[in-house]
Protein backbone atom coordinates (compact mmCIF):
# COMPACT_ATOMS: atom_id res chain seq x y z
CA UNK A 1 0.00 0.00 0.00
CA UNK A 2 2.80 2.32 1.00
CA UNK A 3 4.61 1.72 -2.27
CA UNK A 4 1.45 2.41 -4.22
CA UNK A 5 0.98 5.67 -2.36
CA UNK A 6 4.55 6.73 -3.20
CA UNK A 7 4.00 5.84 -6.85
CA UNK A 8 0.79 7.85 -6.90
CA UNK A 9 2.59 10.82 -5.37
CA UNK A 10 5.39 10.59 -7.94
CA UNK A 11 2.82 10.55 -10.74
CA UNK A 12 1.15 13.66 -9.32
CA UNK A 13 4.39 15.65 -9.05
CA UNK A 14 4.55 17.19 -12.54
CA UNK A 15 1.00 18.47 -12.06
CA UNK A 16 1.88 19.93 -8.66
CA UNK A 17 4.91 21.66 -10.14
CA UNK A 18 2.73 23.23 -12.82
CA UNK A 19 0.12 24.30 -10.28
CA UNK A 20 2.85 25.98 -8.25
CA UNK A 21 3.49 28.39 -11.17
CA UNK A 22 2.13 31.86 -10.76
CA UNK A 23 -0.83 33.53 -12.39
CA UNK A 24 -0.41 37.29 -12.17
CA UNK A 25 -3.12 39.91 -12.45
CA UNK A 26 -2.45 43.62 -12.98
CA UNK A 27 -5.20 46.25 -12.66
CA UNK A 28 -4.96 49.41 -14.77
CA UNK A 29 -8.08 51.02 -13.29
CA UNK A 30 -11.71 50.89 -14.53
CA UNK A 31 -12.37 47.41 -16.05
CA UNK A 32 -8.87 46.99 -17.51
CA UNK A 33 -6.69 44.07 -16.43
CA UNK A 34 -3.75 42.09 -17.77
CA UNK A 35 -3.47 38.42 -16.76
CA UNK A 36 -0.26 36.41 -17.15
CA UNK A 37 -0.42 32.65 -16.76
CA UNK A 38 2.33 30.30 -15.50
CA UNK A 39 2.85 29.13 -19.08
CA UNK A 40 3.45 32.70 -20.26
CA UNK A 41 0.13 33.44 -21.97
CA UNK A 42 -0.76 37.14 -21.66
CA UNK A 43 -4.38 38.25 -21.83
CA UNK A 44 -5.53 41.87 -21.75
CA UNK A 45 -9.13 42.33 -20.63
CA UNK A 46 -11.18 45.43 -21.55
CA UNK A 47 -7.88 47.22 -22.10
CA UNK A 48 -8.68 50.90 -21.64
CA UNK A 49 -5.19 51.41 -20.29
CA UNK A 50 -5.34 55.16 -20.99
CA UNK A 51 -8.37 55.66 -18.70
CA UNK A 52 -8.45 58.80 -16.52
CA UNK A 53 -7.25 56.93 -13.40
CA UNK A 54 -4.35 55.14 -15.12
CA UNK A 55 -1.00 56.32 -13.77
CA UNK A 56 0.56 55.74 -17.20
CA UNK A 57 -1.50 56.90 -20.19
CA UNK A 58 1.10 55.34 -22.50
CA UNK A 59 0.84 51.89 -20.88
CA UNK A 60 -0.76 50.33 -23.97
CA UNK A 61 2.37 51.08 -26.00
CA UNK A 62 4.60 49.49 -23.41
CA UNK A 63 3.10 46.01 -23.21
CA UNK A 64 5.76 43.84 -24.81
CA UNK A 65 3.67 40.71 -25.40
CA UNK A 66 -0.08 40.27 -25.56
CA UNK A 67 -1.48 37.02 -26.94
CA UNK A 68 -5.20 37.64 -26.54
CA UNK A 69 -7.51 40.57 -25.89
CA UNK A 70 -10.87 39.89 -24.26
CA UNK A 71 -13.45 42.61 -24.89
CA UNK A 72 -16.73 42.18 -22.98
CA UNK A 73 -18.80 44.67 -24.98
CA UNK A 74 -18.49 47.44 -27.53
CA UNK A 75 -18.49 50.53 -25.30
CA UNK A 76 -15.43 52.76 -25.60
CA UNK A 77 -14.51 52.37 -21.93
CA UNK A 78 -14.04 48.62 -22.57
CA UNK A 79 -12.74 48.47 -26.15
CA UNK A 80 -10.26 51.10 -25.00
CA UNK A 81 -6.84 50.65 -26.59
CA UNK A 82 -7.62 47.18 -28.00
CA UNK A 83 -7.09 48.10 -31.65
CA UNK A 84 -3.73 49.78 -31.04
CA UNK A 85 -2.51 46.88 -28.88
CA UNK A 86 -3.69 44.33 -31.45
CA UNK A 87 -1.90 46.10 -34.30
CA UNK A 88 1.35 46.28 -32.36
CA UNK A 89 1.38 42.82 -30.71
CA UNK A 90 -0.68 40.62 -33.03
CA UNK A 91 -3.08 39.80 -30.15
CA UNK A 92 -6.18 37.84 -31.13
CA UNK A 93 -9.61 39.10 -30.14
CA UNK A 94 -11.67 36.98 -27.74
CA UNK A 95 -15.34 37.84 -27.32
CA UNK A 96 -18.71 37.76 -29.03
CA UNK A 97 -18.80 37.02 -32.76
CA UNK A 98 -20.80 40.15 -33.61
CA UNK A 99 -18.54 42.28 -31.45
CA UNK A 100 -15.55 40.92 -33.38
CA UNK A 101 -17.14 41.97 -36.67
CA UNK A 102 -17.96 45.40 -35.25
CA UNK A 103 -14.39 45.88 -34.03
CA UNK A 104 -12.99 44.93 -37.43
CA UNK A 105 -14.95 47.95 -38.72
CA UNK A 106 -13.15 49.98 -36.04
CA UNK A 107 -9.75 48.87 -37.34
CA UNK A 108 -9.05 45.61 -35.46
CA UNK A 109 -6.95 43.45 -37.86
CA UNK A 110 -9.45 40.97 -39.31
CA UNK A 111 -7.04 38.03 -39.39
CA UNK A 112 -6.74 38.44 -35.59
CA UNK A 113 -10.50 38.56 -34.98
CA UNK A 114 -11.75 35.35 -36.54
CA UNK A 115 -14.21 32.69 -35.37
CA UNK A 116 -11.25 30.72 -33.99
CA UNK A 117 -11.23 33.01 -30.93
CA UNK A 118 -14.61 34.73 -31.06
CA UNK A 119 -17.76 32.86 -30.13
CA UNK A 120 -20.97 33.52 -28.33
CA UNK A 121 -22.69 33.20 -24.98
CA UNK A 122 -22.42 29.64 -23.64
CA UNK A 123 -19.36 28.80 -25.67
CA UNK A 124 -16.00 27.84 -24.22
CA UNK A 125 -13.08 28.74 -26.45
CA UNK A 126 -9.78 26.90 -25.97
CA UNK A 127 -7.09 29.50 -26.61
CA UNK A 128 -4.20 27.06 -26.10
CA UNK A 129 -3.39 24.00 -23.96
CA UNK A 130 -3.44 26.12 -20.81
CA UNK A 131 -6.17 28.73 -21.13
CA UNK A 132 -9.82 28.65 -22.15
CA UNK A 133 -12.50 31.32 -21.96
CA UNK A 134 -16.23 30.83 -21.44
CA UNK A 135 -18.48 33.64 -22.63
CA UNK A 136 -21.36 34.25 -20.19
CA UNK A 137 -24.34 36.63 -20.20
CA UNK A 138 -24.26 40.19 -18.90
CA UNK A 139 -27.27 42.47 -18.56
CA UNK A 140 -26.17 45.72 -20.20
CA UNK A 141 -25.99 47.22 -23.72
CA UNK A 142 -23.28 47.22 -26.36
CA UNK A 143 -23.74 49.88 -29.07
CA UNK A 144 -20.86 51.69 -30.73
CA UNK A 145 -21.12 55.45 -30.92
CA UNK A 146 -18.40 57.76 -32.11
CA UNK A 147 -18.37 61.54 -32.44
CA UNK A 148 -22.15 61.90 -32.29
CA UNK A 149 -22.75 59.28 -35.03
CA UNK A 150 -25.83 57.05 -34.70
CA UNK A 151 -25.36 53.99 -32.50
CA UNK A 152 -24.21 50.93 -34.46
CA UNK A 153 -24.64 47.30 -33.41
CA UNK A 154 -21.88 45.89 -31.23
CA UNK A 155 -23.26 42.45 -30.35
CA UNK A 156 -24.57 41.32 -26.98
CA UNK A 157 -22.78 42.42 -23.82
CA UNK A 158 -20.98 39.57 -22.08
CA UNK A 159 -18.89 38.51 -19.13
CA UNK A 160 -15.91 36.17 -19.42
CA UNK A 161 -14.66 33.23 -17.38
CA UNK A 162 -10.95 32.66 -17.81
CA UNK A 163 -9.90 29.11 -16.89
CA UNK A 164 -6.19 28.58 -16.27
CA UNK A 165 -5.21 24.91 -16.25
CA UNK A 166 -3.85 24.03 -12.83
CA UNK A 167 -4.58 27.62 -11.76
CA UNK A 168 -7.51 29.87 -10.95
CA UNK A 169 -10.78 30.50 -12.72
CA UNK A 170 -11.32 34.25 -13.00
CA UNK A 171 -14.74 35.71 -13.77
CA UNK A 172 -14.71 39.22 -15.28
CA UNK A 173 -18.33 40.33 -15.05
CA UNK A 174 -18.11 42.97 -17.79
CA UNK A 175 -20.74 45.65 -17.18
CA UNK A 176 -23.92 44.17 -15.75
CA UNK A 177 -26.51 44.23 -13.05
CA UNK A 178 -26.66 41.26 -10.72
CA UNK A 179 -28.73 38.61 -12.52
CA UNK A 180 -30.16 35.24 -11.57
CA UNK A 181 -27.97 33.83 -14.40
CA UNK A 182 -25.05 34.33 -12.05
CA UNK A 183 -26.29 31.48 -9.88
CA UNK A 184 -25.89 29.14 -12.86
CA UNK A 185 -22.39 30.47 -13.48
CA UNK A 186 -21.51 29.59 -9.87
CA UNK A 187 -23.25 26.21 -10.11
CA UNK A 188 -21.34 25.24 -13.23
CA UNK A 189 -17.89 26.57 -12.40
CA UNK A 190 -15.77 27.18 -9.33
CA UNK A 191 -15.14 30.93 -9.27
CA UNK A 192 -11.85 31.68 -7.54
CA UNK A 193 -11.85 35.38 -8.34
CA UNK A 194 -14.74 37.57 -9.46
CA UNK A 195 -13.69 40.89 -10.97
CA UNK A 196 -16.96 42.68 -10.24
CA UNK A 197 -18.21 46.08 -11.39
CA UNK A 198 -19.39 48.07 -8.36
CA UNK A 199 -19.64 51.70 -9.53
CA UNK A 200 -23.43 51.86 -9.89
CA UNK A 201 -25.27 54.18 -12.32
CA UNK A 202 -24.37 52.11 -15.42
CA UNK A 203 -23.87 48.78 -13.62
CA UNK A 204 -24.60 47.05 -10.33
CA UNK A 205 -23.51 48.90 -7.18
CA UNK A 206 -21.76 47.40 -4.12
CA UNK A 207 -25.07 46.02 -2.83
CA UNK A 208 -25.69 44.30 -6.17
CA UNK A 209 -22.12 43.01 -6.31
CA UNK A 210 -22.54 41.48 -2.83
CA UNK A 211 -25.59 39.59 -4.09
CA UNK A 212 -23.61 38.57 -7.20
CA UNK A 213 -20.88 37.16 -4.93
CA UNK A 214 -23.53 35.24 -3.04
CA UNK A 215 -25.02 33.79 -6.23
CA UNK A 216 -21.71 32.83 -7.85
CA UNK A 217 -20.17 31.66 -4.54
CA UNK A 218 -16.99 33.44 -5.63
CA UNK A 219 -14.18 32.93 -3.15
CA UNK A 220 -12.66 36.36 -3.66
CA UNK A 221 -14.16 39.54 -5.11
CA UNK A 222 -11.91 42.16 -6.71
CA UNK A 223 -13.94 45.35 -7.28
CA UNK A 224 -13.62 47.33 -10.52
CA UNK A 225 -15.46 49.91 -12.65
CA UNK A 226 -15.66 52.51 -9.87
CA UNK A 227 -14.10 55.91 -9.21
CA UNK A 228 -13.16 56.51 -12.87
CA UNK A 229 -15.74 59.32 -13.13
CA UNK A 230 -17.74 61.05 -10.38
CA UNK A 231 -20.86 59.14 -11.52
CA UNK A 232 -19.34 55.79 -10.53
CA UNK A 233 -19.80 56.19 -6.79
CA UNK A 234 -19.49 52.62 -5.46
CA UNK A 235 -16.48 51.96 -3.23
CA UNK A 236 -14.65 48.83 -2.02
CA UNK A 237 -15.55 49.82 1.57
CA UNK A 238 -19.24 49.83 0.68
CA UNK A 239 -18.79 46.42 -0.98
CA UNK A 240 -17.07 45.08 2.12
CA UNK A 241 -19.95 46.35 4.30
CA UNK A 242 -22.62 44.93 1.99
CA UNK A 243 -20.89 41.53 1.95
CA UNK A 244 -20.64 41.50 5.77
CA UNK A 245 -24.23 42.63 6.28
CA UNK A 246 -25.57 39.97 3.91
CA UNK A 247 -23.20 37.39 5.50
CA UNK A 248 -21.80 36.42 2.13
CA UNK A 249 -18.90 34.01 2.36
CA UNK A 250 -16.52 35.88 0.04
CA UNK A 251 -13.36 37.84 0.64
CA UNK A 252 -13.06 41.38 -0.75
CA UNK A 253 -9.56 41.98 -2.11
CA UNK A 254 -9.48 45.49 -3.56
CA UNK A 255 -6.46 46.21 -5.76
CA UNK A 256 -4.58 49.46 -6.15
CA UNK A 257 -4.42 50.85 -9.66
CA UNK A 258 -1.16 49.65 -11.22
CA UNK A 259 -0.83 46.83 -8.69
CA UNK A 260 0.13 43.30 -9.77
CA UNK A 261 -1.19 40.47 -7.65
CA UNK A 262 -0.35 36.78 -7.67
CA UNK A 263 -3.51 34.70 -7.82
ZN1 LIG B 1 -18.32 50.38 -18.64
Tab-separated table of C-alpha atoms and ligand atoms in Angstrom:
chain	number	residue	atom	x	y	z
A	1	UNK	CA	0.000	0.000	0.000
A	2	UNK	CA	2.801	2.321	1.004
A	3	UNK	CA	4.614	1.717	-2.272
A	4	UNK	CA	1.451	2.406	-4.219
A	5	UNK	CA	0.979	5.667	-2.358
A	6	UNK	CA	4.545	6.726	-3.200
A	7	UNK	CA	3.998	5.839	-6.854
A	8	UNK	CA	0.791	7.847	-6.901
A	9	UNK	CA	2.594	10.820	-5.366
A	10	UNK	CA	5.388	10.593	-7.937
A	11	UNK	CA	2.822	10.548	-10.744
A	12	UNK	CA	1.153	13.659	-9.320
A	13	UNK	CA	4.389	15.652	-9.050
A	14	UNK	CA	4.552	17.186	-12.544
A	15	UNK	CA	0.996	18.468	-12.057
A	16	UNK	CA	1.877	19.929	-8.659
A	17	UNK	CA	4.913	21.658	-10.144
A	18	UNK	CA	2.735	23.233	-12.822
A	19	UNK	CA	0.119	24.299	-10.284
A	20	UNK	CA	2.854	25.980	-8.251
A	21	UNK	CA	3.486	28.386	-11.170
A	22	UNK	CA	2.129	31.864	-10.756
A	23	UNK	CA	-0.826	33.527	-12.393
A	24	UNK	CA	-0.407	37.288	-12.169
A	25	UNK	CA	-3.121	39.910	-12.455
A	26	UNK	CA	-2.448	43.625	-12.981
A	27	UNK	CA	-5.199	46.246	-12.661
A	28	UNK	CA	-4.961	49.412	-14.765
A	29	UNK	CA	-8.079	51.024	-13.293
A	30	UNK	CA	-11.707	50.890	-14.527
A	31	UNK	CA	-12.374	47.409	-16.050
A	32	UNK	CA	-8.871	46.990	-17.510
A	33	UNK	CA	-6.690	44.069	-16.429
A	34	UNK	CA	-3.745	42.090	-17.768
A	35	UNK	CA	-3.474	38.422	-16.759
A	36	UNK	CA	-0.264	36.414	-17.147
A	37	UNK	CA	-0.422	32.646	-16.761
A	38	UNK	CA	2.333	30.303	-15.498
A	39	UNK	CA	2.852	29.129	-19.084
A	40	UNK	CA	3.451	32.701	-20.260
A	41	UNK	CA	0.133	33.443	-21.966
A	42	UNK	CA	-0.757	37.138	-21.659
A	43	UNK	CA	-4.376	38.250	-21.831
A	44	UNK	CA	-5.526	41.874	-21.750
A	45	UNK	CA	-9.130	42.330	-20.635
A	46	UNK	CA	-11.183	45.429	-21.551
A	47	UNK	CA	-7.880	47.219	-22.096
A	48	UNK	CA	-8.680	50.901	-21.644
A	49	UNK	CA	-5.193	51.412	-20.288
A	50	UNK	CA	-5.341	55.157	-20.988
A	51	UNK	CA	-8.374	55.662	-18.702
A	52	UNK	CA	-8.446	58.798	-16.517
A	53	UNK	CA	-7.255	56.928	-13.399
A	54	UNK	CA	-4.351	55.139	-15.118
A	55	UNK	CA	-1.001	56.323	-13.770
A	56	UNK	CA	0.557	55.742	-17.204
A	57	UNK	CA	-1.502	56.899	-20.193
A	58	UNK	CA	1.101	55.336	-22.502
A	59	UNK	CA	0.837	51.895	-20.877
A	60	UNK	CA	-0.758	50.329	-23.973
A	61	UNK	CA	2.367	51.081	-26.002
A	62	UNK	CA	4.605	49.490	-23.408
A	63	UNK	CA	3.099	46.008	-23.209
A	64	UNK	CA	5.755	43.836	-24.811
A	65	UNK	CA	3.674	40.712	-25.396
A	66	UNK	CA	-0.083	40.274	-25.558
A	67	UNK	CA	-1.478	37.017	-26.943
A	68	UNK	CA	-5.203	37.639	-26.544
A	69	UNK	CA	-7.509	40.574	-25.887
A	70	UNK	CA	-10.874	39.885	-24.257
A	71	UNK	CA	-13.452	42.605	-24.889
A	72	UNK	CA	-16.735	42.177	-22.976
A	73	UNK	CA	-18.796	44.673	-24.984
A	74	UNK	CA	-18.488	47.437	-27.531
A	75	UNK	CA	-18.493	50.529	-25.304
A	76	UNK	CA	-15.434	52.755	-25.602
A	77	UNK	CA	-14.505	52.371	-21.927
A	78	UNK	CA	-14.036	48.620	-22.566
A	79	UNK	CA	-12.736	48.467	-26.155
A	80	UNK	CA	-10.258	51.097	-24.995
A	81	UNK	CA	-6.840	50.652	-26.586
A	82	UNK	CA	-7.618	47.180	-27.998
A	83	UNK	CA	-7.089	48.104	-31.654
A	84	UNK	CA	-3.728	49.779	-31.036
A	85	UNK	CA	-2.507	46.883	-28.876
A	86	UNK	CA	-3.685	44.326	-31.450
A	87	UNK	CA	-1.904	46.100	-34.302
A	88	UNK	CA	1.349	46.284	-32.361
A	89	UNK	CA	1.382	42.824	-30.710
A	90	UNK	CA	-0.684	40.619	-33.025
A	91	UNK	CA	-3.078	39.796	-30.148
A	92	UNK	CA	-6.177	37.844	-31.129
A	93	UNK	CA	-9.614	39.096	-30.142
A	94	UNK	CA	-11.673	36.979	-27.738
A	95	UNK	CA	-15.342	37.844	-27.320
A	96	UNK	CA	-18.713	37.762	-29.035
A	97	UNK	CA	-18.800	37.023	-32.763
A	98	UNK	CA	-20.803	40.154	-33.612
A	99	UNK	CA	-18.545	42.277	-31.452
A	100	UNK	CA	-15.546	40.918	-33.378
A	101	UNK	CA	-17.142	41.967	-36.674
A	102	UNK	CA	-17.957	45.401	-35.250
A	103	UNK	CA	-14.391	45.883	-34.032
A	104	UNK	CA	-12.991	44.931	-37.435
A	105	UNK	CA	-14.953	47.954	-38.723
A	106	UNK	CA	-13.154	49.983	-36.036
A	107	UNK	CA	-9.747	48.871	-37.336
A	108	UNK	CA	-9.052	45.607	-35.458
A	109	UNK	CA	-6.949	43.448	-37.863
A	110	UNK	CA	-9.446	40.972	-39.307
A	111	UNK	CA	-7.038	38.028	-39.393
A	112	UNK	CA	-6.739	38.444	-35.590
A	113	UNK	CA	-10.504	38.565	-34.982
A	114	UNK	CA	-11.750	35.346	-36.538
A	115	UNK	CA	-14.213	32.685	-35.367
A	116	UNK	CA	-11.255	30.721	-33.994
A	117	UNK	CA	-11.228	33.010	-30.930
A	118	UNK	CA	-14.610	34.730	-31.057
A	119	UNK	CA	-17.756	32.859	-30.126
A	120	UNK	CA	-20.974	33.523	-28.327
A	121	UNK	CA	-22.690	33.195	-24.976
A	122	UNK	CA	-22.419	29.638	-23.637
A	123	UNK	CA	-19.362	28.802	-25.668
A	124	UNK	CA	-15.998	27.839	-24.216
A	125	UNK	CA	-13.080	28.738	-26.452
A	126	UNK	CA	-9.785	26.895	-25.972
A	127	UNK	CA	-7.087	29.505	-26.607
A	128	UNK	CA	-4.203	27.056	-26.103
A	129	UNK	CA	-3.392	24.005	-23.959
A	130	UNK	CA	-3.436	26.122	-20.806
A	131	UNK	CA	-6.173	28.733	-21.130
A	132	UNK	CA	-9.816	28.654	-22.147
A	133	UNK	CA	-12.500	31.320	-21.964
A	134	UNK	CA	-16.233	30.827	-21.445
A	135	UNK	CA	-18.485	33.645	-22.626
A	136	UNK	CA	-21.361	34.249	-20.192
A	137	UNK	CA	-24.336	36.634	-20.199
A	138	UNK	CA	-24.264	40.194	-18.900
A	139	UNK	CA	-27.265	42.469	-18.557
A	140	UNK	CA	-26.168	45.722	-20.201
A	141	UNK	CA	-25.986	47.224	-23.717
A	142	UNK	CA	-23.276	47.223	-26.359
A	143	UNK	CA	-23.737	49.877	-29.075
A	144	UNK	CA	-20.864	51.688	-30.729
A	145	UNK	CA	-21.120	55.449	-30.925
A	146	UNK	CA	-18.402	57.763	-32.114
A	147	UNK	CA	-18.374	61.538	-32.440
A	148	UNK	CA	-22.146	61.896	-32.289
A	149	UNK	CA	-22.748	59.281	-35.028
A	150	UNK	CA	-25.832	57.049	-34.695
A	151	UNK	CA	-25.362	53.993	-32.499
A	152	UNK	CA	-24.205	50.931	-34.456
A	153	UNK	CA	-24.641	47.296	-33.412
A	154	UNK	CA	-21.876	45.890	-31.231
A	155	UNK	CA	-23.257	42.449	-30.350
A	156	UNK	CA	-24.568	41.317	-26.977
A	157	UNK	CA	-22.779	42.416	-23.824
A	158	UNK	CA	-20.976	39.567	-22.076
A	159	UNK	CA	-18.886	38.510	-19.125
A	160	UNK	CA	-15.908	36.167	-19.416
A	161	UNK	CA	-14.661	33.232	-17.376
A	162	UNK	CA	-10.948	32.659	-17.807
A	163	UNK	CA	-9.903	29.114	-16.888
A	164	UNK	CA	-6.186	28.579	-16.274
A	165	UNK	CA	-5.213	24.909	-16.253
A	166	UNK	CA	-3.850	24.028	-12.825
A	167	UNK	CA	-4.578	27.623	-11.755
A	168	UNK	CA	-7.505	29.874	-10.946
A	169	UNK	CA	-10.779	30.502	-12.716
A	170	UNK	CA	-11.316	34.246	-13.003
A	171	UNK	CA	-14.745	35.713	-13.775
A	172	UNK	CA	-14.708	39.224	-15.283
A	173	UNK	CA	-18.329	40.333	-15.048
A	174	UNK	CA	-18.111	42.966	-17.786
A	175	UNK	CA	-20.740	45.653	-17.176
A	176	UNK	CA	-23.917	44.169	-15.752
A	177	UNK	CA	-26.514	44.227	-13.051
A	178	UNK	CA	-26.662	41.257	-10.720
A	179	UNK	CA	-28.728	38.614	-12.522
A	180	UNK	CA	-30.164	35.241	-11.574
A	181	UNK	CA	-27.972	33.825	-14.396
A	182	UNK	CA	-25.047	34.333	-12.049
A	183	UNK	CA	-26.287	31.478	-9.878
A	184	UNK	CA	-25.889	29.138	-12.857
A	185	UNK	CA	-22.393	30.474	-13.480
A	186	UNK	CA	-21.511	29.587	-9.870
A	187	UNK	CA	-23.254	26.206	-10.107
A	188	UNK	CA	-21.338	25.243	-13.234
A	189	UNK	CA	-17.885	26.574	-12.399
A	190	UNK	CA	-15.774	27.179	-9.331
A	191	UNK	CA	-15.144	30.928	-9.267
A	192	UNK	CA	-11.852	31.675	-7.540
A	193	UNK	CA	-11.853	35.380	-8.344
A	194	UNK	CA	-14.739	37.568	-9.457
A	195	UNK	CA	-13.691	40.893	-10.974
A	196	UNK	CA	-16.957	42.678	-10.240
A	197	UNK	CA	-18.212	46.078	-11.392
A	198	UNK	CA	-19.389	48.073	-8.363
A	199	UNK	CA	-19.636	51.701	-9.532
A	200	UNK	CA	-23.429	51.856	-9.887
A	201	UNK	CA	-25.267	54.183	-12.323
A	202	UNK	CA	-24.365	52.107	-15.423
A	203	UNK	CA	-23.866	48.778	-13.622
A	204	UNK	CA	-24.596	47.049	-10.328
A	205	UNK	CA	-23.509	48.898	-7.184
A	206	UNK	CA	-21.761	47.399	-4.117
A	207	UNK	CA	-25.071	46.022	-2.834
A	208	UNK	CA	-25.686	44.297	-6.173
A	209	UNK	CA	-22.121	43.011	-6.311
A	210	UNK	CA	-22.537	41.477	-2.832
A	211	UNK	CA	-25.592	39.586	-4.093
A	212	UNK	CA	-23.612	38.572	-7.200
A	213	UNK	CA	-20.881	37.162	-4.930
A	214	UNK	CA	-23.530	35.241	-3.035
A	215	UNK	CA	-25.022	33.794	-6.232
A	216	UNK	CA	-21.711	32.831	-7.851
A	217	UNK	CA	-20.172	31.665	-4.538
A	218	UNK	CA	-16.985	33.441	-5.628
A	219	UNK	CA	-14.182	32.927	-3.148
A	220	UNK	CA	-12.655	36.364	-3.659
A	221	UNK	CA	-14.157	39.541	-5.114
A	222	UNK	CA	-11.914	42.162	-6.715
A	223	UNK	CA	-13.944	45.352	-7.276
A	224	UNK	CA	-13.616	47.334	-10.521
A	225	UNK	CA	-15.460	49.913	-12.650
A	226	UNK	CA	-15.664	52.510	-9.875
A	227	UNK	CA	-14.104	55.910	-9.215
A	228	UNK	CA	-13.162	56.513	-12.865
A	229	UNK	CA	-15.740	59.320	-13.130
A	230	UNK	CA	-17.741	61.053	-10.378
A	231	UNK	CA	-20.858	59.141	-11.519
A	232	UNK	CA	-19.339	55.794	-10.528
A	233	UNK	CA	-19.802	56.192	-6.793
A	234	UNK	CA	-19.490	52.621	-5.456
A	235	UNK	CA	-16.476	51.956	-3.233
A	236	UNK	CA	-14.645	48.831	-2.021
A	237	UNK	CA	-15.550	49.823	1.571
A	238	UNK	CA	-19.240	49.834	0.678
A	239	UNK	CA	-18.789	46.419	-0.980
A	240	UNK	CA	-17.073	45.084	2.121
A	241	UNK	CA	-19.951	46.349	4.296
A	242	UNK	CA	-22.620	44.932	1.991
A	243	UNK	CA	-20.895	41.531	1.955
A	244	UNK	CA	-20.644	41.501	5.767
A	245	UNK	CA	-24.229	42.633	6.276
A	246	UNK	CA	-25.570	39.967	3.909
A	247	UNK	CA	-23.204	37.393	5.497
A	248	UNK	CA	-21.801	36.417	2.129
A	249	UNK	CA	-18.898	34.006	2.364
A	250	UNK	CA	-16.517	35.878	0.043
A	251	UNK	CA	-13.358	37.844	0.644
A	252	UNK	CA	-13.063	41.376	-0.750
A	253	UNK	CA	-9.560	41.979	-2.107
A	254	UNK	CA	-9.482	45.494	-3.563
A	255	UNK	CA	-6.463	46.210	-5.758
A	256	UNK	CA	-4.580	49.462	-6.146
A	257	UNK	CA	-4.421	50.852	-9.659
A	258	UNK	CA	-1.162	49.655	-11.218
A	259	UNK	CA	-0.827	46.833	-8.692
A	260	UNK	CA	0.126	43.300	-9.766
A	261	UNK	CA	-1.188	40.469	-7.650
A	262	UNK	CA	-0.347	36.784	-7.674
A	263	UNK	CA	-3.514	34.700	-7.820
B	1	LIG	ZN1	-18.322	50.379	-18.639
